[in-house]
Short mmCIF file of C-alpha atoms in Angstrom, two decimals:
data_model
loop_
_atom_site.label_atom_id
_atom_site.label_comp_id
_atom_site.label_asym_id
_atom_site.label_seq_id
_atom_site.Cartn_x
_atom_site.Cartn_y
_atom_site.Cartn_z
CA UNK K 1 20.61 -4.56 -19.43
CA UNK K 2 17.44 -4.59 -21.27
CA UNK K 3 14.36 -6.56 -19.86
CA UNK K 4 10.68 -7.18 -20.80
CA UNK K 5 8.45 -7.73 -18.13
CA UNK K 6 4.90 -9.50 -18.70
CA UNK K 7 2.46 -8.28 -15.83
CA UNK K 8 2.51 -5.20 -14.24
CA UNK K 9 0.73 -5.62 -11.28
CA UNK K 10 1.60 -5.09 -7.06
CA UNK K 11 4.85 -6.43 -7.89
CA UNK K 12 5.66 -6.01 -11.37
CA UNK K 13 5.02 -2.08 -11.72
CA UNK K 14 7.16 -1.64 -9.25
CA UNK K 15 10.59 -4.00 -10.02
CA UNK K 16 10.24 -1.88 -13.29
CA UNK K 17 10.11 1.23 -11.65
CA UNK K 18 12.76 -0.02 -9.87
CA UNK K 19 15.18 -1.29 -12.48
CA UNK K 20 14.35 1.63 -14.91
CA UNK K 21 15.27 4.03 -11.93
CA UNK K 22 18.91 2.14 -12.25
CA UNK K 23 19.88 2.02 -15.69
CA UNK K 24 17.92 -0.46 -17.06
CA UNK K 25 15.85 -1.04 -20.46
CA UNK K 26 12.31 -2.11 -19.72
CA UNK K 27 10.00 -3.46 -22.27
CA UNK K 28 6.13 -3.61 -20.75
CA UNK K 29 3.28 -5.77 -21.60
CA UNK K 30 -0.20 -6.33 -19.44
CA UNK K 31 -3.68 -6.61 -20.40
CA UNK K 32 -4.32 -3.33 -19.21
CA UNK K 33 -3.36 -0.81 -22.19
CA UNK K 34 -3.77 2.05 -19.87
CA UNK K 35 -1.04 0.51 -17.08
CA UNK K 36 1.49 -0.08 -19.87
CA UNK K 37 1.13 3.28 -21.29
CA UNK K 38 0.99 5.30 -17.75
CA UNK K 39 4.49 2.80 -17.00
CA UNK K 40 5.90 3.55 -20.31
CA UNK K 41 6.07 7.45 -19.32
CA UNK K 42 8.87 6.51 -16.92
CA UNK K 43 12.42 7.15 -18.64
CA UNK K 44 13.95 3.75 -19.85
CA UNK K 45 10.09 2.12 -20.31
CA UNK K 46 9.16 0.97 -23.96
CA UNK K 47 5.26 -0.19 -23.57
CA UNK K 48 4.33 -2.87 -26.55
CA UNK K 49 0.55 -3.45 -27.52
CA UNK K 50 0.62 -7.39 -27.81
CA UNK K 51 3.20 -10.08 -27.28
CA UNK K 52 4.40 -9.94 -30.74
CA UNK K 53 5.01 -6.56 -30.16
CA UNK K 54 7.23 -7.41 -27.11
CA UNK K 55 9.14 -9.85 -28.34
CA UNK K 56 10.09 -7.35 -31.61
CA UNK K 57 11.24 -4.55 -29.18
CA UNK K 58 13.65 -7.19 -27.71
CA UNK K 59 17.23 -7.28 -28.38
CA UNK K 60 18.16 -11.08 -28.96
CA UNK K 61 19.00 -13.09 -26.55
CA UNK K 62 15.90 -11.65 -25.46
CA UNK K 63 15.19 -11.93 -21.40
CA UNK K 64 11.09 -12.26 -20.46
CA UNK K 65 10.01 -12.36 -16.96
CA UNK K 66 6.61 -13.42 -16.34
CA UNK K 67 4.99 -11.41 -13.22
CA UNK K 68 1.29 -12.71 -13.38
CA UNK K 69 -0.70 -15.63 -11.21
CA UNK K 70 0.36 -18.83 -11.23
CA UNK K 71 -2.85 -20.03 -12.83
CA UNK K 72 -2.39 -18.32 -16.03
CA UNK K 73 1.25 -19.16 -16.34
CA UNK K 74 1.18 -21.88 -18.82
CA UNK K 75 -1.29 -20.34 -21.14
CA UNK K 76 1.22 -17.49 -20.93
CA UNK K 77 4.02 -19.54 -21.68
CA UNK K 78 2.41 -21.33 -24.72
CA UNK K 79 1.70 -17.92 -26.34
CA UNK K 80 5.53 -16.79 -26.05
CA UNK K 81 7.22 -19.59 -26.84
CA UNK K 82 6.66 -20.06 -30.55
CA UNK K 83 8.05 -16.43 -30.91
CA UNK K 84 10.96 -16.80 -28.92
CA UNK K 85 14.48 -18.69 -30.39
CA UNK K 86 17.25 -20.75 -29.04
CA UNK K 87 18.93 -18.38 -26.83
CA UNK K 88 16.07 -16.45 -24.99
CA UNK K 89 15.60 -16.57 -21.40
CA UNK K 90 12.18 -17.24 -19.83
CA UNK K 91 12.33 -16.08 -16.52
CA UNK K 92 8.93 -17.04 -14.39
CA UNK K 93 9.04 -14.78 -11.03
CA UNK K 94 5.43 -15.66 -9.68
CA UNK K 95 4.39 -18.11 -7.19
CA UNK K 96 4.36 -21.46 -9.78
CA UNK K 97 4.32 -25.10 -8.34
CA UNK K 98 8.22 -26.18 -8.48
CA UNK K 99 7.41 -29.31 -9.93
CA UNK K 100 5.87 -27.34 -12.92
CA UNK K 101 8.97 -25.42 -13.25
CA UNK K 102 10.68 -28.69 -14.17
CA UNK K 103 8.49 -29.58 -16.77
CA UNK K 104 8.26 -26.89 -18.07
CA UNK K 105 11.82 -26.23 -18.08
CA UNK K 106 12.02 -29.89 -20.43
CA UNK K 107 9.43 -28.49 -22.80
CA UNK K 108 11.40 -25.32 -23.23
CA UNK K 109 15.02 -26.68 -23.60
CA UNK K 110 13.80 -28.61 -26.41
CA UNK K 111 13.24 -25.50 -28.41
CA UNK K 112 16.93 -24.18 -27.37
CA UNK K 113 15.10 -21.86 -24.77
CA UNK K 114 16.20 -20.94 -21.06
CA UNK K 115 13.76 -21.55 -18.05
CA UNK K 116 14.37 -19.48 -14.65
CA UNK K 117 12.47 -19.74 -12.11
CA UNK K 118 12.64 -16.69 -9.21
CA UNK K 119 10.38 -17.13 -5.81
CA UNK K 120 10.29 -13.09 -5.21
CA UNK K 121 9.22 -11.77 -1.66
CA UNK K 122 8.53 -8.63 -1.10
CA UNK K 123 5.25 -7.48 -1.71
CA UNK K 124 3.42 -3.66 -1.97
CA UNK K 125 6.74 -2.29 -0.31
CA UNK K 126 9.24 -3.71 -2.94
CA UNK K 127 9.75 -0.78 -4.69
CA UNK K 128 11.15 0.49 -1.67
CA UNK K 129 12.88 -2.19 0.15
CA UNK K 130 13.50 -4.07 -2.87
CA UNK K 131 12.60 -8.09 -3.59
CA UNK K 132 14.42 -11.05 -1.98
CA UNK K 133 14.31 -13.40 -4.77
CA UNK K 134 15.07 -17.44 -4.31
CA UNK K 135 16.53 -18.39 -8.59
CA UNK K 136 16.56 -21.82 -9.79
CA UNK K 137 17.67 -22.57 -13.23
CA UNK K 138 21.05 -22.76 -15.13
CA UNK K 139 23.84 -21.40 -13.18
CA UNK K 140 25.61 -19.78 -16.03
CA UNK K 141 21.85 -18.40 -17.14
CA UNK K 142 21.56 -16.64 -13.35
CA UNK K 143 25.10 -15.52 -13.48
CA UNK K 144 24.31 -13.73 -16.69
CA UNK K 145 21.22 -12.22 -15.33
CA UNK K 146 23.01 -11.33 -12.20
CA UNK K 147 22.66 -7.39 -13.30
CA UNK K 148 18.71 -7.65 -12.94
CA UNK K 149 18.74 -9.68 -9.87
CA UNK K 150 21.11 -7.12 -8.33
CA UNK K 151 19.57 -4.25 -9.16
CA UNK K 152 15.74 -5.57 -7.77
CA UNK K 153 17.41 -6.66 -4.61
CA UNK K 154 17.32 -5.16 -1.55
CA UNK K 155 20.97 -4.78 -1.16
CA UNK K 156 22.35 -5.68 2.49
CA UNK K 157 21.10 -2.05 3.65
CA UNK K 158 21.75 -1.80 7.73
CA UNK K 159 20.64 -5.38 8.72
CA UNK K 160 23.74 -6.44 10.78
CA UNK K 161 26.15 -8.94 9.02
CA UNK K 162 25.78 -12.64 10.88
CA UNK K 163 28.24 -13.32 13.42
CA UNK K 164 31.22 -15.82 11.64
CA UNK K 165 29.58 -15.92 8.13
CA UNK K 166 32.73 -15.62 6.18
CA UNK K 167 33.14 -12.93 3.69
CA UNK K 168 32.77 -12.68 -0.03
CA UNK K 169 31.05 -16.53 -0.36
CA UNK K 170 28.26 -15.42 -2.38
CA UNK K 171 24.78 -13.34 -3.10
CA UNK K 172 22.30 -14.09 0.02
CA UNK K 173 23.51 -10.73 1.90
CA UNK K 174 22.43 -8.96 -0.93
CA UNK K 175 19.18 -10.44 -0.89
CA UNK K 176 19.35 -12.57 -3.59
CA UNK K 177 20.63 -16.23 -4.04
CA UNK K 178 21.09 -19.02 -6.99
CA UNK K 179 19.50 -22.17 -5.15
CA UNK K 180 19.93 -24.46 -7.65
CA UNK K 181 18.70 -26.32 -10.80
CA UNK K 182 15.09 -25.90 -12.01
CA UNK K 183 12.31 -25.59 -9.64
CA UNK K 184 14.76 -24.35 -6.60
CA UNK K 185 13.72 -21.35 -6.34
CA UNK K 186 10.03 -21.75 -6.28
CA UNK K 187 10.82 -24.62 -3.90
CA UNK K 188 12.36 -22.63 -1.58
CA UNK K 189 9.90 -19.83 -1.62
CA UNK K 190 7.28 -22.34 -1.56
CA UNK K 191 8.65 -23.05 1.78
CA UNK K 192 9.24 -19.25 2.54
CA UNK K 193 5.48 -19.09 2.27
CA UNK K 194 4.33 -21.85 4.30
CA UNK K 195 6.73 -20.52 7.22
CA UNK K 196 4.95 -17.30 6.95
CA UNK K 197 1.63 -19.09 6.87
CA UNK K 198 2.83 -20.15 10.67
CA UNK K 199 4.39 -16.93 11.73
CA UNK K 200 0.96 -15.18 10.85
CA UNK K 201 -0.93 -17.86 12.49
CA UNK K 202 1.29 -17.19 15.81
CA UNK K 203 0.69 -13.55 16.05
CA UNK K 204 -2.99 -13.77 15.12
CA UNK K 205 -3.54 -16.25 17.65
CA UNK K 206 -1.50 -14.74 20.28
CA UNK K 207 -2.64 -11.01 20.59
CA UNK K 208 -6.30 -12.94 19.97
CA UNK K 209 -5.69 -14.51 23.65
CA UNK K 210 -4.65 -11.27 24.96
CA UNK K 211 -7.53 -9.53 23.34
CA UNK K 212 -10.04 -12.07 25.09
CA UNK K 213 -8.21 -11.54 28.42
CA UNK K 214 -11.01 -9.52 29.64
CA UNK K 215 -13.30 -12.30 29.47
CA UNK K 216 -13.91 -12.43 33.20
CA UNK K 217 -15.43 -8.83 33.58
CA UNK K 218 -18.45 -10.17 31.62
CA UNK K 219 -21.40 -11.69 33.20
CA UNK K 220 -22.11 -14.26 30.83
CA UNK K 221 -25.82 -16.60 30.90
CA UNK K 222 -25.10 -19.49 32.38
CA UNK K 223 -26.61 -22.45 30.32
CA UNK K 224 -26.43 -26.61 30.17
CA UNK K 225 -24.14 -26.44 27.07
CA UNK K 226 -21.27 -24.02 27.76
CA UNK K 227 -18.65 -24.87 30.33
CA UNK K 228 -18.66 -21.67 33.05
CA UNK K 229 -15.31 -19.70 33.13
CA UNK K 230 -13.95 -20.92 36.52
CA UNK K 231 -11.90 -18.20 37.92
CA UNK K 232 -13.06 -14.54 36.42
CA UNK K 233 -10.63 -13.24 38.66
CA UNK K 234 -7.54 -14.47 36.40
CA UNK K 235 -9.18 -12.72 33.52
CA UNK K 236 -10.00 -8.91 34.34
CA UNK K 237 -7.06 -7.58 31.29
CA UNK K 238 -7.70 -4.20 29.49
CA UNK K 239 -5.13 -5.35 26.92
CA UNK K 240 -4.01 -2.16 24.39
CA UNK K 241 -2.74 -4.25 21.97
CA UNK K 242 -1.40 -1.60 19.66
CA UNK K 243 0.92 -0.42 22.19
CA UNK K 244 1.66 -4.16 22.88
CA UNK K 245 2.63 -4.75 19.60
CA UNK K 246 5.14 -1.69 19.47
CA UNK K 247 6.71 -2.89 22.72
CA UNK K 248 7.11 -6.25 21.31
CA UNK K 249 8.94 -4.38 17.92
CA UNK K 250 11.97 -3.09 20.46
CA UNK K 251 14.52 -5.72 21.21
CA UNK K 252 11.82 -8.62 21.76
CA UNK K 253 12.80 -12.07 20.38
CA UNK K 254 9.67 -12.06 18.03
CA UNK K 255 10.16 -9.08 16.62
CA UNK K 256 10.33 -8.73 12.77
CA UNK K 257 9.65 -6.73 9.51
CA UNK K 258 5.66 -9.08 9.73
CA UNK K 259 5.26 -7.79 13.57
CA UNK K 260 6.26 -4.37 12.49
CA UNK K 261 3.25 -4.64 9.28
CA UNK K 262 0.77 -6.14 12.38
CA UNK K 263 1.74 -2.89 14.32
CA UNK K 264 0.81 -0.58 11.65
CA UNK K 265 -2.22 -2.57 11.11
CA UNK K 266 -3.43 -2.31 14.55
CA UNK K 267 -2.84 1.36 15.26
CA UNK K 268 -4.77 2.10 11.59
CA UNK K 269 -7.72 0.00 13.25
CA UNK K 270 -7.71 -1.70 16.46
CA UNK K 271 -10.65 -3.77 15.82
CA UNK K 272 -9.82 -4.82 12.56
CA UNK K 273 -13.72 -3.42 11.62
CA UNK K 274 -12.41 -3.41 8.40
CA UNK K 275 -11.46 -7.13 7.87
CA UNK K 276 -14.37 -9.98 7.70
CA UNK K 277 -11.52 -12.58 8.46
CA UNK K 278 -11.61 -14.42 5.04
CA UNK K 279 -8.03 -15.60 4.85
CA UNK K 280 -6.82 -17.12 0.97
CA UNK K 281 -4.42 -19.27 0.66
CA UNK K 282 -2.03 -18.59 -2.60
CA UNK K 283 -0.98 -22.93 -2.97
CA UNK K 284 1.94 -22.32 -1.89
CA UNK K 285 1.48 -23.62 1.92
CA UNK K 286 -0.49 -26.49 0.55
CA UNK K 287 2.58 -27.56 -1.66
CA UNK K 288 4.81 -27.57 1.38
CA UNK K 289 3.03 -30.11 3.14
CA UNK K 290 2.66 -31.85 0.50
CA UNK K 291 6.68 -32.17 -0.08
CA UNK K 292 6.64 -32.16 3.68
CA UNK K 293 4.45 -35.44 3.56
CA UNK K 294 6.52 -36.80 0.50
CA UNK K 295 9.71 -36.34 2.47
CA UNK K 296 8.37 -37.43 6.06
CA UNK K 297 8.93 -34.18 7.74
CA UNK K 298 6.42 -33.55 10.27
CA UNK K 299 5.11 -30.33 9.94
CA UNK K 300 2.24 -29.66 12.78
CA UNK K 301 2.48 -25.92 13.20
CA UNK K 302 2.34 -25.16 9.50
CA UNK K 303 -0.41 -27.58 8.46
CA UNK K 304 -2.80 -25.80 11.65
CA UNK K 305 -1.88 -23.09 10.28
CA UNK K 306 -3.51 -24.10 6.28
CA UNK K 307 -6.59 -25.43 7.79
CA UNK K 308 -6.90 -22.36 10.00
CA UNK K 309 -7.16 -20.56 6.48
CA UNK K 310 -9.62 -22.81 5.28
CA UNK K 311 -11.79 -22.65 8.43
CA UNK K 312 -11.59 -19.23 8.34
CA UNK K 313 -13.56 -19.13 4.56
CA UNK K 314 -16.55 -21.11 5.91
CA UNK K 315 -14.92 -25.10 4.68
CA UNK K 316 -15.63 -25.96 8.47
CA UNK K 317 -19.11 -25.49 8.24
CA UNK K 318 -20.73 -28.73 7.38
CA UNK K 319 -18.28 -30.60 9.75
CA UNK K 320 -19.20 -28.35 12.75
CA UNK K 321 -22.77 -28.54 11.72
CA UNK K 322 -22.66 -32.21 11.85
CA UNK K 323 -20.50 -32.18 15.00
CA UNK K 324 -23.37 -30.22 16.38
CA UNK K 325 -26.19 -33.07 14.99
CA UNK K 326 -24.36 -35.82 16.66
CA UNK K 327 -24.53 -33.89 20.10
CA UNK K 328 -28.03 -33.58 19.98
CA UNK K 329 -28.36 -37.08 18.56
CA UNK K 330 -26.07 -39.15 21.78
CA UNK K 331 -26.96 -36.15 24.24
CA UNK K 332 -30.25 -34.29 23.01
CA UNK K 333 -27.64 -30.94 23.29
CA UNK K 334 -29.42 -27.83 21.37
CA UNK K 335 -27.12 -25.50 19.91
CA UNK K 336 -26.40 -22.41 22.25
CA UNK K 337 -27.11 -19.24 20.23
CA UNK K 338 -24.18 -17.08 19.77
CA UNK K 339 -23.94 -13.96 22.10
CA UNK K 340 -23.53 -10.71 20.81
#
């Protein structure tokens, strides 16, 4: 089946690389002339120079999946649509807002043109593994592009089939699934993200406690403004987290494939020297508690987990510095310089 993909970069390189490697036609565009012409050496790759020149290599219906931020979707979308004719498919697999999906998907139908939307996980290790991909959208549309989907997903590899799920009732244990009308799928991978917002959250915080669990074998100043540590005894730990980690990976109940990548990351550099602890956040766990605030889900582990990101950029700093003022405005407290 023939495909043009629009952005070639972590992801989109590789679901190329990997659909080429099947079978598959693959039409590239990026900004980047030299990606799309070191891409198009790989059998079954066409590069094109512009969008026009995309859209002329395409076979009608033509099938475009966008691979590129979610900020520059709609600009993106503008510039292909007045080339594209009833019949084409417009296939957004990028992190978009759901509810922009659905307009979008209005705006588009208009013209006779198909809107898909596909929440794709999978990350640097895709071309590997392959993508689990959440698809919202027409179901006849999905059905048709069932060849693509299939070929990026994973497949159900050796993961063990769930106890009494019945046979032959549809995609998921390939690693794909048709979730439902426009906006599904990035709805459900919005979610998908904010859980993993939490699970990261959890295993940073926990192996941060057992890192600290050495705390009492420090003599530490003892001033007006810092609460003493009670009982050193409790806390004389020499932690090796690395080999914690790995123990955790065999047969623990929190083990998983985001354990295994904190394992890796630990034995590569145990003190995470490398890191400053700036942690982005995408939209997509915002979005979720938005929906989960429209819907009146409460949702306390994943919203800690947001603001934790937004701490963790310096967007704390004026509130601490003012919790700080009104200490030494009720108490006369001075700040207790940090110790190194």
């Amino acid at each position: 089946m023939q495909l043009a993909m629009v952005g070639l970069g972590r992801m989109g390189a590789n679901m190329v690389k990997r659909l080429a490697k099947n079978g598959h036609e693959c039409v590239v565009f990026d900004r980047s002339a030299a990606t799309v012409a070191d891409l198009a050496k790989e059998n079954g790759v066409t590069g094109a120079s512009s969008m026009e020149d995309l859209i002329g290599k395409l076979a009608k219906p033509r099938a475009i999946w966008l691979m590129i931020p979610a900020g520059v979707v709609e600009q993106t979308v503008e510039a292909i649509a007045p080339h594209l004719e009833p019949g084409d498919i417009l296939i957004d697999g990028g992190n978009s807002y759901y509810i922009d999906d659905i307009a979008r998907a209005k705006m588009l139908a208009e013209k006779g043109i198909e809107y898909v939307d596909v929440g794709t996980s999978g990350g640097v290790w895709g071309l590997e593994r392959g993508y689990c991909m959440m698809i919202g959208g027409s179901k006849a549309i999905v059905e048709h592009l069932d060849p693509i989907f299939k070929t990026i997903a994973p497949g159900p590899g050796s993961i063990d089939r769930t106890p009494g799920r019945p046979t032959g009732i549809g995609t998921a244990e390939d690693g794909y699934l048709y979730c439902g009308p426009n906006g599904a799928g990035h709805f459900t991978k919005m979610v998908h993200n904010g859980i993993e917002y939490g699970m990261m959250a959890a295993y940073a915080e926990g192996l941060a406690v057992l890192k600290a669990a050495n705390i009492g074998k420090h003599v530490a100043e003892i001033d007006a403004e810092t609460t003493p540590l009670r009982d050193p005894e409790h806390y004389q730990y020499e932690f090796d987290l690395p080999e914690i980690t790995e123990v955790w990976r065999r047969g623990s109940v929190i083990a998983s494939w985001l354990l295994d990548l904190t394992a890796t990351a630990l034995i590569d550099d145990p003190q995470m020297s490398k890191f400053g602890g700036r942690v982005s956040d995408s939209g997509e766990g915002r979005w979720t508690i938005k929906a989960a605030i429209d819907e009146g889900v409460p949702t306390p582990v994943l919203t800690a987990s947001l603001y934790e990101r937004f701490s963790s950029r310096g967007n704390s700093l004026f509130a601490d510095k003012l919790l700080s003022a009104m200490r030494f405005q009720f108490g006369g407290h001075h700040e207790v310089p940090e110790k190194k």
